[in-house]
Amino acid sequence: MRDSPNNRRHTPLTAPPDPPGISEKRETAPPPPRPGGSVISRPEVALGTRPGSDRFLPRWSALITYFADIAERSDRVQITEIGQGWGGQPILLLTISSPANLGDERELRRIQGRLADQRPALSTRERADLLTRGRTICCVTCSIHPTEVGGTLMTPDLVYHLATDDSARTREILDAVVLLLVPSLNPDGWERVVDWHDETVGTPHEGTIPPGTYHPVAGHDNNRDWFMRHLPETRAMIDFVHRPWHPHIVHDLHQMSSFGPRYVVPPFCDPYDPFVHPLLRAQASEVGTAIAAELTGRGLAGVATSTIFDAYSASRAYQHYHGGVRILSEAANARLASPMIISRDQLVPSHGFDPHRAEVRHPLPWQGGTWGIGDIVRSNRIAVDKTLRHAATNRDRWVRNFAAIQAEALRPHDTAAFVLPPLADQPDPAVARDLVALLVAGEVEVGKTTESLK
């Protein structure tokens, strides 16, 4: 893991409050000053156009430059390259929190590690101390499918806001939460999408999906690799985010069909993998319901829960097998960054869900109209802000529940272990070695025994 040379600490900023959700019309106030006269530029100034504007996709290099500049000027943001994607583009991790938390980053990771593996057993005093000093670790990942551009486009405004805003609400988030933000989980695919977008804007092919695949190994299924770890992007996330930090919450931003609901969040629908702890299922449902209520309260119609998306396959998620909650949000697609007009009659039922009907999981149906990238970015911004506020307000509960789940994992269970025959007895020893390596990478304990298998 390599730290950026721009990863430095500075004195706190003083900034005017900024609304937590990106708005369709942002006032062009000057950026907030910082000591010495330098400033943090707003995204629309640094990138030339506001992310979320129609027909605009910034280059990955431009986003890197912007995030590095914020990290240079803010003591709330650190930037790290955690690996490279399939084509060599850097994969970024932005660690965002209060200056005090960032200064204590190593100790906060130690606390999480101790709560994740409570051997030797925690004393009552040590447990109380760790629960008091721990912070909610919240990971947000964006655009693993890079044609789903709204996740990455949401991040410049989010980072700017957290780096500059001095409201009590933002301060509470920064004090109670460590945000691990991955602006793109497939930056090489992002560049391929931007190439196609720029080539086709203003032509009959505007807004179409690029020909070929945006991941040469996995195609669209690059988010099904959380068990096998084939892809460099997956390995970077597990090795430098999941395993060192053990996030309590992972919020993964996606997009879906244009012709159903506008936004879907948990509760997930059945079937649910029975190996996911019941408390994690309940917490995922709680956060998703809070997001849905926030979006609906902000006037977004077509927000749905308990539909379309399940939480069954181990290949699609990592953290909810390691004591944390995985939240999936799915916004309706536009045409990449181009808007589309959708009539009410074009909305189609699927998975037993009717987008025309109001019900408890879908209280305010969308009536059709123009749907564009600005709607997606704004929805994502509100959803992530609600996740962070929930993480901050309930810090003690997130840390306490994580500790309880991890302690329970150490109690005796019906199955103590699975026994693999010796390599000499394996029909393919190389495959057996790969299996053991995969289990170890997934934090399954593997040992040797000299006892007879008979």
XYZ file of C-alpha atoms in Angstrom, residues 112 115-116 118 122 127 130-132 134-137 246-249 277-287 319-320 322-325 390-391 393-409 411:
54
model
C -11.305 -3.003 15.238
C -12.949 -6.648 18.541
C -12.890 -8.785 15.384
C -11.340 -11.534 20.770
C -11.614 -9.520 26.558
C -14.186 -4.484 26.366
C -12.665 -0.567 23.266
C -16.386 0.037 22.863
C -15.945 3.609 24.082
C -14.058 2.635 18.716
C -15.511 4.517 15.769
C -18.075 3.420 13.214
C -16.125 2.268 10.177
C -13.324 -4.629 9.320
C -15.996 -2.078 8.305
C -19.259 -2.072 10.214
C -21.102 -0.816 7.111
C -25.927 -13.356 11.075
C -29.549 -12.413 11.938
C -28.431 -9.159 13.562
C -26.642 -8.142 10.364
C -29.818 -8.808 8.392
C -31.784 -6.637 10.819
C -29.238 -3.820 10.698
C -29.106 -3.837 6.881
C -32.885 -3.534 6.852
C -32.770 -0.698 9.385
C -30.288 1.382 7.385
C -18.291 -7.966 4.727
C -21.542 -9.530 5.890
C -17.095 -10.922 8.464
C -19.282 -9.159 10.994
C -20.368 -6.116 8.967
C -23.452 -4.955 7.106
C -26.987 6.738 10.854
C -23.416 5.526 11.419
C -25.775 8.792 15.548
C -25.594 5.101 16.421
C -21.818 4.777 16.842
C -22.057 2.983 20.175
C -24.577 0.470 18.825
C -22.574 -0.297 15.656
C -19.407 -0.951 17.645
C -21.231 -2.925 20.357
C -23.141 -5.143 17.906
C -19.996 -5.858 15.893
C -18.230 -6.934 19.070
C -21.153 -9.177 20.075
C -21.290 -10.897 16.666
C -17.546 -11.517 16.660
C -17.622 -12.870 20.215
C -20.400 -15.264 19.255
C -18.285 -16.596 16.388
C -18.410 -20.041 20.803
